[in-house]
PDB file of C-alpha atoms and ligand atoms in Angstrom:
ATOM      1  CA  MET A   1       0.000   0.000   0.000  1.00 96.00           C
ATOM      2  CA  LYS A   2       1.068   3.560  -0.697  1.00 98.00           C
ATOM      3  CA  THR A   3      -0.303   6.734   0.834  1.00 98.00           C
ATOM      4  CA  VAL A   4      -0.749  10.236  -0.514  1.00 98.00           C
ATOM      5  CA  VAL A   5      -2.273  13.416   0.872  1.00 98.00           C
ATOM      6  CA  VAL A   6      -5.570  14.301  -0.852  1.00 98.00           C
ATOM      7  CA  GLY A   7      -7.113  17.477   0.570  1.00 98.00           C
ATOM      8  CA  ASP A   8      -7.797  16.883   4.265  1.00 98.00           C
ATOM      9  CA  ILE A   9      -7.063  13.133   4.254  1.00 98.00           C
ATOM     10  CA  GLU A  10      -4.150  10.766   3.899  1.00 98.00           C
ATOM     11  CA  MET A  11      -5.382   8.296   1.331  1.00 98.00           C
ATOM     12  CA  ALA A  12      -4.083   4.727   1.197  1.00 98.00           C
ATOM     13  CA  TYR A  13      -4.169   2.954  -2.156  1.00 98.00           C
ATOM     14  CA  ARG A  14      -2.735   0.040  -4.035  1.00 98.00           C
ATOM     15  CA  ASP A  15      -1.200   0.772  -7.440  1.00 97.00           C
ATOM     16  CA  ALA A  16      -0.127  -2.246  -9.462  1.00 94.00           C
ATOM     17  CA  GLY A  17       0.578  -3.131 -13.075  1.00 94.00           C
ATOM     18  CA  ALA A  18       0.821  -0.969 -16.162  1.00 95.00           C
ATOM     19  CA  GLY A  19      -1.340   0.102 -19.079  1.00 94.00           C
ATOM     20  CA  VAL A  20      -4.910   1.385 -19.136  1.00 96.00           C
ATOM     21  CA  PRO A  21      -5.754   2.599 -15.598  1.00 97.00           C
ATOM     22  CA  MET A  22      -8.641   0.869 -13.829  1.00 98.00           C
ATOM     23  CA  LEU A  23      -9.926   2.493 -10.627  1.00 98.00           C
ATOM     24  CA  LEU A  24     -11.636  -0.058  -8.366  1.00 98.00           C
ATOM     25  CA  VAL A  25     -13.918   1.470  -5.717  1.00 99.00           C
ATOM     26  CA  HIS A  26     -14.978  -0.658  -2.762  1.00 98.00           C
ATOM     27  CA  GLY A  27     -18.380  -0.829  -1.078  1.00 98.00           C
ATOM     28  CA  PHE A  28     -19.743  -0.181   2.402  1.00 98.00           C
ATOM     29  CA  PRO A  29     -18.389  -0.773   5.032  1.00 98.00           C
ATOM     30  CA  LEU A  30     -15.392  -2.453   3.442  1.00 98.00           C
ATOM     31  CA  ASP A  31     -11.925  -1.601   2.168  1.00 98.00           C
ATOM     32  CA  HIS A  32      -9.675  -2.186  -0.865  1.00 98.00           C
ATOM     33  CA  THR A  33      -9.068  -5.845   0.078  1.00 98.00           C
ATOM     34  CA  MET A  34     -12.520  -6.821  -1.240  1.00 98.00           C
ATOM     35  CA  TRP A  35     -10.964  -6.575  -4.714  1.00 98.00           C
ATOM     36  CA  ASP A  36      -8.036  -8.949  -3.972  1.00 97.00           C
ATOM     37  CA  PRO A  37      -9.605 -12.092  -5.510  1.00 97.00           C
ATOM     38  CA  VAL A  38     -10.537 -10.183  -8.706  1.00 97.00           C
ATOM     39  CA  VAL A  39      -7.117  -8.524  -8.915  1.00 96.00           C
ATOM     40  CA  GLU A  40      -5.373 -11.915  -8.721  1.00 95.00           C
ATOM     41  CA  ARG A  41      -7.383 -13.056 -11.710  1.00 95.00           C
ATOM     42  CA  LEU A  42      -6.973  -9.862 -13.756  1.00 93.00           C
ATOM     43  CA  GLY A  43      -3.219 -10.388 -13.716  1.00 81.00           C
ATOM     44  CA  GLY A  44      -1.351  -7.806 -15.777  1.00 83.00           C
ATOM     45  CA  ALA A  45      -4.346  -6.795 -17.926  1.00 82.00           C
ATOM     46  CA  CYS A  46      -4.095  -3.113 -16.906  1.00 95.00           C
ATOM     47  CA  ARG A  47      -2.893  -0.695 -14.230  1.00 97.00           C
ATOM     48  CA  LEU A  48      -4.984  -1.202 -11.110  1.00 97.00           C
ATOM     49  CA  ILE A  49      -5.548   1.682  -8.688  1.00 98.00           C
ATOM     50  CA  ILE A  50      -7.416   0.498  -5.605  1.00 98.00           C
ATOM     51  CA  PRO A  51      -7.978   3.021  -2.814  1.00 98.00           C
ATOM     52  CA  ASP A  52      -9.416   2.842   0.668  1.00 98.00           C
ATOM     53  CA  LEU A  53     -12.181   5.463   0.795  1.00 98.00           C
ATOM     54  CA  ARG A  54     -12.293   8.248   3.391  1.00 98.00           C
ATOM     55  CA  GLY A  55     -12.506   6.623   6.861  1.00 98.00           C
ATOM     56  CA  TYR A  56     -12.070   3.035   5.592  1.00 98.00           C
ATOM     57  CA  GLY A  57      -9.106   0.673   5.714  1.00 98.00           C
ATOM     58  CA  ARG A  58      -5.985   2.755   6.164  1.00 98.00           C
ATOM     59  CA  THR A  59      -7.386   6.075   4.883  1.00 98.00           C
ATOM     60  CA  SER A  60      -8.115   8.756   7.479  1.00 98.00           C
ATOM     61  CA  LEU A  61     -11.641  10.097   7.985  1.00 98.00           C
ATOM     62  CA  GLY A  62     -10.598  13.738   7.801  1.00 98.00           C
ATOM     63  CA  GLU A  63     -12.871  16.613   8.702  1.00 97.00           C
ATOM     64  CA  VAL A  64     -16.385  15.274   8.824  1.00 96.00           C
ATOM     65  CA  ASP A  65     -19.570  16.842  10.142  1.00 95.00           C
ATOM     66  CA  ASP A  66     -21.112  13.883  11.966  1.00 94.00           C
ATOM     67  CA  ALA A  67     -24.651  15.222  11.530  1.00 94.00           C
ATOM     68  CA  GLN A  68     -24.264  15.514   7.728  1.00 95.00           C
ATOM     69  CA  GLY A  69     -22.084  12.488   7.057  1.00 97.00           C
ATOM     70  CA  VAL A  70     -20.094  12.127   3.860  1.00 98.00           C
ATOM     71  CA  GLY A  71     -21.996  12.608   0.612  1.00 98.00           C
ATOM     72  CA  MET A  72     -21.255  10.440  -2.426  1.00 98.00           C
ATOM     73  CA  GLN A  73     -19.898  13.524  -4.220  1.00 98.00           C
ATOM     74  CA  ARG A  74     -17.233  13.999  -1.560  1.00 98.00           C
ATOM     75  CA  TYR A  75     -15.933  10.457  -1.980  1.00 98.00           C
ATOM     76  CA  ALA A  76     -15.999  11.062  -5.755  1.00 98.00           C
ATOM     77  CA  ASP A  77     -13.955  14.236  -5.411  1.00 98.00           C
ATOM     78  CA  ASP A  78     -11.478  12.369  -3.168  1.00 98.00           C
ATOM     79  CA  LEU A  79     -10.999   9.876  -6.006  1.00 98.00           C
ATOM     80  CA  ALA A  80     -10.407  12.646  -8.569  1.00 98.00           C
ATOM     81  CA  GLY A  81      -7.934  14.167  -6.080  1.00 98.00           C
ATOM     82  CA  LEU A  82      -6.158  10.816  -5.799  1.00 98.00           C
ATOM     83  CA  LEU A  83      -5.799  10.574  -9.604  1.00 98.00           C
ATOM     84  CA  ASP A  84      -4.400  14.129  -9.670  1.00 98.00           C
ATOM     85  CA  ALA A  85      -2.011  13.397  -6.807  1.00 98.00           C
ATOM     86  CA  ILE A  86      -0.563  10.317  -8.502  1.00 98.00           C
ATOM     87  CA  GLY A  87      -0.483  11.897 -11.963  1.00 98.00           C
ATOM     88  CA  VAL A  88      -3.164   9.847 -13.756  1.00 98.00           C
ATOM     89  CA  ALA A  89      -4.491  12.219 -16.428  1.00 97.00           C
ATOM     90  CA  GLU A  90      -5.690   9.554 -18.859  1.00 97.00           C
ATOM     91  CA  PRO A  91      -9.371   8.487 -18.560  1.00 97.00           C
ATOM     92  CA  VAL A  92      -9.866   5.465 -16.301  1.00 98.00           C
ATOM     93  CA  VAL A  93     -12.002   2.369 -16.388  1.00 98.00           C
ATOM     94  CA  LEU A  94     -14.134   3.252 -13.363  1.00 98.00           C
ATOM     95  CA  VAL A  95     -15.409   0.233 -11.451  1.00 98.00           C
ATOM     96  CA  GLY A  96     -17.665   0.664  -8.428  1.00 99.00           C
ATOM     97  CA  PHE A  97     -19.037  -2.031  -6.178  1.00 99.00           C
ATOM     98  CA  SER A  98     -22.356  -1.157  -4.489  1.00 98.00           C
ATOM     99  CA  MET A  99     -21.632   2.108  -2.605  1.00 98.00           C
ATOM    100  CA  GLY A 100     -18.670   2.391  -4.996  1.00 98.00           C
ATOM    101  CA  GLY A 101     -21.267   2.486  -7.792  1.00 98.00           C
ATOM    102  CA  TYR A 102     -23.260   5.230  -6.027  1.00 98.00           C
ATOM    103  CA  ILE A 103     -19.982   7.165  -5.864  1.00 99.00           C
ATOM    104  CA  GLY A 104     -19.441   6.343  -9.537  1.00 98.00           C
ATOM    105  CA  TRP A 105     -22.631   8.176 -10.570  1.00 98.00           C
ATOM    106  CA  ARG A 106     -21.338  11.331  -8.837  1.00 98.00           C
ATOM    107  CA  PHE A 107     -17.859  10.866 -10.312  1.00 98.00           C
ATOM    108  CA  LEU A 108     -19.371  10.662 -13.800  1.00 98.00           C
ATOM    109  CA  GLU A 109     -21.388  13.800 -13.193  1.00 97.00           C
ATOM    110  CA  ARG A 110     -18.470  15.812 -11.812  1.00 98.00           C
ATOM    111  CA  HIS A 111     -15.467  14.354 -13.650  1.00 98.00           C
ATOM    112  CA  ALA A 112     -16.963  12.878 -16.843  1.00 97.00           C
ATOM    113  CA  GLU A 113     -13.856  13.495 -18.935  1.00 97.00           C
ATOM    114  CA  ARG A 114     -11.874  11.226 -16.605  1.00 98.00           C
ATOM    115  CA  VAL A 115     -13.982   8.123 -17.363  1.00 98.00           C
ATOM    116  CA  ARG A 116     -13.182   5.827 -20.279  1.00 97.00           C
ATOM    117  CA  SER A 117     -15.678   3.085 -19.454  1.00 98.00           C
ATOM    118  CA  LEU A 118     -17.784   1.952 -16.544  1.00 98.00           C
ATOM    119  CA  GLY A 119     -17.972  -1.217 -14.425  1.00 98.00           C
ATOM    120  CA  LEU A 120     -21.017  -1.374 -12.152  1.00 98.00           C
ATOM    121  CA  CYS A 121     -20.912  -4.237  -9.739  1.00 98.00           C
ATOM    122  CA  ASP A 122     -23.857  -5.178  -7.476  1.00 98.00           C
ATOM    123  CA  THR A 123     -25.091  -1.608  -7.343  1.00 98.00           C
ATOM    124  CA  ARG A 124     -28.240   0.447  -7.881  1.00 98.00           C
ATOM    125  CA  ALA A 125     -29.370   3.562  -9.714  1.00 98.00           C
ATOM    126  CA  GLY A 126     -32.473   4.084  -7.572  1.00 98.00           C
ATOM    127  CA  ALA A 127     -32.627   6.013  -4.311  1.00 97.00           C
ATOM    128  CA  ASP A 128     -33.643   4.407  -1.002  1.00 97.00           C
ATOM    129  CA  THR A 129     -37.229   3.734  -0.008  1.00 97.00           C
ATOM    130  CA  ASP A 130     -38.374   5.639   3.087  1.00 97.00           C
ATOM    131  CA  ASP A 131     -37.917   2.465   5.162  1.00 97.00           C
ATOM    132  CA  ALA A 132     -34.396   1.860   3.886  1.00 96.00           C
ATOM    133  CA  ARG A 133     -33.473   5.477   4.596  1.00 97.00           C
ATOM    134  CA  ALA A 134     -34.849   5.212   8.135  1.00 98.00           C
ATOM    135  CA  THR A 135     -32.841   2.017   8.729  1.00 96.00           C
ATOM    136  CA  ARG A 136     -29.649   3.744   7.590  1.00 97.00           C
ATOM    137  CA  LEU A 137     -30.255   6.743   9.836  1.00 97.00           C
ATOM    138  CA  LYS A 138     -30.959   4.430  12.778  1.00 96.00           C
ATOM    139  CA  MET A 139     -27.648   2.660  12.239  1.00 96.00           C
ATOM    140  CA  ALA A 140     -25.858   6.007  11.860  1.00 97.00           C
ATOM    141  CA  LYS A 141     -27.291   7.118  15.194  1.00 95.00           C
ATOM    142  CA  HIS A 142     -26.541   3.936  17.137  1.00 95.00           C
ATOM    143  CA  VAL A 143     -23.417   2.429  15.601  1.00 96.00           C
ATOM    144  CA  GLN A 144     -21.101   4.012  18.200  1.00 90.00           C
ATOM    145  CA  GLN A 145     -22.870   2.178  21.026  1.00 93.00           C
ATOM    146  CA  TRP A 146     -23.580  -1.022  19.046  1.00 93.00           C
ATOM    147  CA  GLY A 147     -20.025  -1.336  17.715  1.00 96.00           C
ATOM    148  CA  ALA A 148     -18.962  -2.322  14.218  1.00 97.00           C
ATOM    149  CA  GLU A 149     -19.145  -6.060  15.080  1.00 96.00           C
ATOM    150  CA  HIS A 150     -22.914  -5.696  15.373  1.00 95.00           C
ATOM    151  CA  VAL A 151     -23.005  -4.205  11.864  1.00 96.00           C
ATOM    152  CA  ALA A 152     -20.930  -7.136  10.557  1.00 96.00           C
ATOM    153  CA  LEU A 153     -23.345  -9.654  12.069  1.00 95.00           C
ATOM    154  CA  ALA A 154     -26.462  -7.806  10.921  1.00 95.00           C
ATOM    155  CA  MET A 155     -25.200  -7.409   7.356  1.00 96.00           C
ATOM    156  CA  GLN A 156     -23.898 -10.949   6.808  1.00 96.00           C
ATOM    157  CA  PRO A 157     -27.154 -12.575   5.581  1.00 96.00           C
ATOM    158  CA  LYS A 158     -27.755  -9.656   3.222  1.00 96.00           C
ATOM    159  CA  LEU A 159     -24.263  -9.652   1.756  1.00 98.00           C
ATOM    160  CA  PHE A 160     -23.781 -13.333   0.982  1.00 98.00           C
ATOM    161  CA  ALA A 161     -25.674 -16.053  -0.848  1.00 97.00           C
ATOM    162  CA  PRO A 162     -27.093 -18.628   1.605  1.00 96.00           C
ATOM    163  CA  GLY A 163     -24.761 -21.230   0.055  1.00 96.00           C
ATOM    164  CA  SER A 164     -21.673 -19.129   0.865  1.00 96.00           C
ATOM    165  CA  ILE A 165     -22.689 -18.883   4.518  1.00 96.00           C
ATOM    166  CA  GLU A 166     -23.662 -22.572   4.827  1.00 95.00           C
ATOM    167  CA  SER A 167     -20.464 -23.794   3.169  1.00 96.00           C
ATOM    168  CA  GLY A 168     -18.300 -21.526   5.337  1.00 95.00           C
ATOM    169  CA  HIS A 169     -16.834 -19.672   2.316  1.00 96.00           C
ATOM    170  CA  GLU A 170     -13.603 -18.083   3.573  1.00 96.00           C
ATOM    171  CA  ALA A 171     -14.733 -14.671   2.267  1.00 97.00           C
ATOM    172  CA  VAL A 172     -17.550 -14.569   4.851  1.00 97.00           C
ATOM    173  CA  ALA A 173     -15.211 -14.524   7.860  1.00 97.00           C
ATOM    174  CA  ARG A 174     -12.722 -12.260   6.073  1.00 97.00           C
ATOM    175  CA  THR A 175     -15.429  -9.694   5.225  1.00 98.00           C
ATOM    176  CA  SER A 176     -16.824  -9.767   8.786  1.00 97.00           C
ATOM    177  CA  ALA A 177     -13.329  -9.071  10.130  1.00 98.00           C
ATOM    178  CA  VAL A 178     -12.964  -6.043   7.826  1.00 98.00           C
ATOM    179  CA  ILE A 179     -16.361  -4.638   8.856  1.00 98.00           C
ATOM    180  CA  SER A 180     -15.690  -5.265  12.569  1.00 98.00           C
ATOM    181  CA  ALA A 181     -12.418  -3.314  12.320  1.00 98.00           C
ATOM    182  CA  THR A 182     -14.096  -0.275  10.712  1.00 98.00           C
ATOM    183  CA  ASP A 183     -14.405   3.038  12.546  1.00 97.00           C
ATOM    184  CA  PRO A 184     -18.065   3.452  13.641  1.00 97.00           C
ATOM    185  CA  ARG A 185     -17.858   7.172  12.748  1.00 97.00           C
ATOM    186  CA  ALA A 186     -16.975   6.246   9.164  1.00 98.00           C
ATOM    187  CA  ILE A 187     -19.909   3.800   9.083  1.00 98.00           C
ATOM    188  CA  ALA A 188     -22.303   6.488  10.332  1.00 98.00           C
ATOM    189  CA  ALA A 189     -20.927   9.051   7.868  1.00 98.00           C
ATOM    190  CA  ALA A 190     -21.410   6.784   4.845  1.00 98.00           C
ATOM    191  CA  GLN A 191     -24.909   5.729   5.947  1.00 98.00           C
ATOM    192  CA  ARG A 192     -25.985   9.369   6.135  1.00 98.00           C
ATOM    193  CA  GLY A 193     -24.400  10.037   2.744  1.00 98.00           C
ATOM    194  CA  MET A 194     -26.100   7.036   1.116  1.00 98.00           C
ATOM    195  CA  ALA A 195     -29.467   7.973   2.647  1.00 98.00           C
ATOM    196  CA  ALA A 196     -29.249  11.354   0.910  1.00 97.00           C
ATOM    197  CA  ARG A 197     -28.255  10.070  -2.527  1.00 98.00           C
ATOM    198  CA  PRO A 198     -30.619  10.882  -5.422  1.00 97.00           C
ATOM    199  CA  ASP A 199     -32.276   8.543  -7.904  1.00 98.00           C
ATOM    200  CA  VAL A 200     -30.240   8.547 -11.137  1.00 98.00           C
ATOM    201  CA  THR A 201     -32.392   6.125 -13.133  1.00 98.00           C
ATOM    202  CA  ASP A 202     -33.502   8.849 -15.555  1.00 98.00           C
ATOM    203  CA  ARG A 203     -29.893   9.620 -16.433  1.00 98.00           C
ATOM    204  CA  LEU A 204     -28.950   6.099 -17.540  1.00 98.00           C
ATOM    205  CA  PRO A 205     -29.942   6.534 -21.244  1.00 98.00           C
ATOM    206  CA  ALA A 206     -27.475   9.432 -21.513  1.00 98.00           C
ATOM    207  CA  ILE A 207     -24.483   7.422 -20.241  1.00 98.00           C
ATOM    208  CA  ASP A 208     -23.077   6.484 -23.635  1.00 96.00           C
ATOM    209  CA  LEU A 209     -19.977   4.657 -22.423  1.00 97.00           C
ATOM    210  CA  PRO A 210     -18.969   0.999 -22.643  1.00 98.00           C
ATOM    211  CA  ALA A 211     -20.512  -0.370 -19.451  1.00 98.00           C
ATOM    212  CA  ALA A 212     -20.298  -3.757 -17.730  1.00 98.00           C
ATOM    213  CA  LEU A 213     -23.082  -4.447 -15.243  1.00 98.00           C
ATOM    214  CA  ILE A 214     -22.199  -7.370 -13.006  1.00 99.00           C
ATOM    215  CA  VAL A 215     -24.444  -8.918 -10.359  1.00 99.00           C
ATOM    216  CA  GLY A 216     -24.496 -12.000  -8.148  1.00 98.00           C
ATOM    217  CA  GLN A 217     -27.306 -14.399  -9.012  1.00 98.00           C
ATOM    218  CA  HIS A 218     -28.608 -14.262  -5.410  1.00 98.00           C
ATOM    219  CA  ASP A 219     -27.978 -10.563  -4.705  1.00 98.00           C
ATOM    220  CA  GLN A 220     -30.843  -9.287  -2.509  1.00 97.00           C
ATOM    221  CA  LEU A 221     -29.585  -5.693  -2.174  1.00 97.00           C
ATOM    222  CA  SER A 222     -29.130  -4.883  -5.863  1.00 98.00           C
ATOM    223  CA  THR A 223     -31.066  -7.635  -7.558  1.00 98.00           C
ATOM    224  CA  PRO A 224     -30.379  -9.171 -10.996  1.00 98.00           C
ATOM    225  CA  ALA A 225     -33.783  -7.841 -12.155  1.00 98.00           C
ATOM    226  CA  GLU A 226     -32.870  -4.302 -11.140  1.00 98.00           C
ATOM    227  CA  MET A 227     -29.430  -4.507 -12.730  1.00 98.00           C
ATOM    228  CA  ARG A 228     -30.916  -5.974 -15.905  1.00 98.00           C
ATOM    229  CA  SER A 229     -33.188  -2.963 -16.292  1.00 98.00           C
ATOM    230  CA  MET A 230     -30.207  -0.658 -15.680  1.00 98.00           C
ATOM    231  CA  ALA A 231     -28.230  -2.490 -18.392  1.00 98.00           C
ATOM    232  CA  GLU A 232     -31.173  -2.197 -20.785  1.00 98.00           C
ATOM    233  CA  ALA A 233     -31.486   1.535 -20.111  1.00 98.00           C
ATOM    234  CA  MET A 234     -27.799   2.210 -20.818  1.00 98.00           C
ATOM    235  CA  PRO A 235     -26.955   2.440 -24.542  1.00 97.00           C
ATOM    236  CA  ARG A 236     -23.847   0.266 -24.164  1.00 97.00           C
ATOM    237  CA  GLY A 237     -24.694  -1.720 -21.028  1.00 98.00           C
ATOM    238  CA  GLU A 238     -23.825  -5.433 -20.953  1.00 98.00           C
ATOM    239  CA  LEU A 239     -25.081  -7.595 -18.112  1.00 98.00           C
ATOM    240  CA  THR A 240     -23.218 -10.485 -16.464  1.00 98.00           C
ATOM    241  CA  ILE A 241     -25.018 -12.589 -13.857  1.00 98.00           C
ATOM    242  CA  VAL A 242     -22.511 -14.294 -11.590  1.00 98.00           C
ATOM    243  CA  PRO A 243     -23.598 -17.792 -10.483  1.00 98.00           C
ATOM    244  CA  ASP A 244     -23.231 -19.016  -6.890  1.00 97.00           C
ATOM    245  CA  ALA A 245     -22.921 -15.493  -5.484  1.00 98.00           C
ATOM    246  CA  GLY A 246     -24.960 -12.958  -3.545  1.00 98.00           C
ATOM    247  CA  HIS A 247     -24.193  -9.252  -3.181  1.00 98.00           C
ATOM    248  CA  MET A 248     -20.498  -9.942  -2.584  1.00 98.00           C
ATOM    249  CA  ALA A 249     -19.969 -11.466  -6.042  1.00 98.00           C
ATOM    250  CA  PRO A 250     -16.355 -10.170  -6.340  1.00 98.00           C
ATOM    251  CA  VAL A 251     -15.319 -12.301  -3.350  1.00 98.00           C
ATOM    252  CA  GLU A 252     -17.835 -15.155  -3.584  1.00 98.00           C
ATOM    253  CA  ASN A 253     -17.176 -15.980  -7.237  1.00 98.00           C
ATOM    254  CA  PRO A 254     -14.423 -13.664  -8.541  1.00 98.00           C
ATOM    255  CA  GLY A 255     -13.690 -15.500 -11.820  1.00 98.00           C
ATOM    256  CA  PRO A 256     -16.724 -14.269 -13.809  1.00 98.00           C
ATOM    257  CA  VAL A 257     -16.309 -10.767 -12.326  1.00 98.00           C
ATOM    258  CA  ALA A 258     -12.679 -10.600 -13.501  1.00 98.00           C
ATOM    259  CA  ASP A 259     -13.675 -11.963 -16.930  1.00 97.00           C
ATOM    260  CA  ALA A 260     -16.359  -9.277 -17.329  1.00 98.00           C
ATOM    261  CA  LEU A 261     -13.893  -6.539 -16.339  1.00 98.00           C
ATOM    262  CA  ALA A 262     -11.219  -7.888 -18.701  1.00 96.00           C
ATOM    263  CA  ALA A 263     -13.827  -7.800 -21.492  1.00 96.00           C
ATOM    264  CA  LEU A 264     -14.660  -4.211 -20.537  1.00 97.00           C
ATOM    265  CA  ILE A 265     -11.018  -3.170 -20.976  1.00 95.00           C
ATOM    266  CA  ALA A 266     -10.988  -4.885 -24.365  1.00 92.00           C
ATOM    267  CA  ARG A 267     -14.105  -2.940 -25.442  1.00 91.00           C
ATOM    268  CA  GLY A 268     -11.915   0.146 -25.520  1.00 78.00           C
ATOM    269  CA  PRO A 269     -12.655   3.778 -24.805  1.00 80.00           C
ATOM    270  CA  ARG A 270     -15.738   5.888 -25.423  1.00 65.00           C
TER     271      ARG A 270
HETATM  272  C1  MLT B 301     -22.527  -1.823  -0.097  1.00 80.10           C
HETATM  273  O1  MLT B 301     -22.257  -3.024  -0.297  1.00 80.10           O
HETATM  274  O2  MLT B 301     -21.780  -0.912  -0.452  1.00 80.10           O
HETATM  275  C2  MLT B 301     -23.797  -1.502   0.634  1.00 80.10           C
HETATM  276  O3  MLT B 301     -24.524  -2.647   0.897  1.00 80.10           O
HETATM  277  C3  MLT B 301     -24.601  -0.511  -0.148  1.00 80.10           C
HETATM  278  C4  MLT B 301     -25.865  -0.108   0.518  1.00 80.10           C
HETATM  279  O4  MLT B 301     -25.980  -0.198   1.760  1.00 80.10           O
HETATM  280  O5  MLT B 301     -26.780   0.347  -0.199  1.00 80.10           O
END
């Protein structure tokens, strides 16, 4: 891991390989290690830039207003700042997993010229329902007293396919350990930010970029049906359904995820 100062934070990131830059953005409440199994399989296909977002992994939380949280646009601007700081001027293949995808929408809006193509992994274009928003705000309010371990336990059945949990897939314990080690303030900040994110469904037809939409067959949080309609709405969207995986497709069954991303690189730029 390397670190670089980006605005008010010290940002940790992995930078490996050479060629077309691919920026891999992790989900909530995780860190860059969720991409390890995919990275192993991508080999030397491109240059991989894999940060820990503000408050996650080894990146500092910086100056955060706890009542407001961190909006998706702020994470997006951190990523643009990272690319500036490490001298990546060429457009990137932007890949976002779940919350990383929500950040991706904002990145596209604010830094469109920096995106060559788009990988959307187990993510959504819609906003939260009122119930989902209330659940997020409840967690944001109570996570300090509950502790991050509680979040890990509560999220497990939503993140993984039942088969992954029953078979004791090693990624289940590894992911729980990452969540349990996460700063509760960072968890609260992201929950408030996600609760405030807008619906971008209407914008999908205007995203005329090569796009890979990848979803676990058993994903309950961003379902295959929802991702299929996103792929159909995007002029160049191509859907991959990953078998034997839930929401955490990149760790539950990384082979098809890596194959879809390798194909996205091969599809070239806009
Ligand atoms: C994620 O995996 O990033 C989260 O489950 C996203 C969410 O809570 O909507």
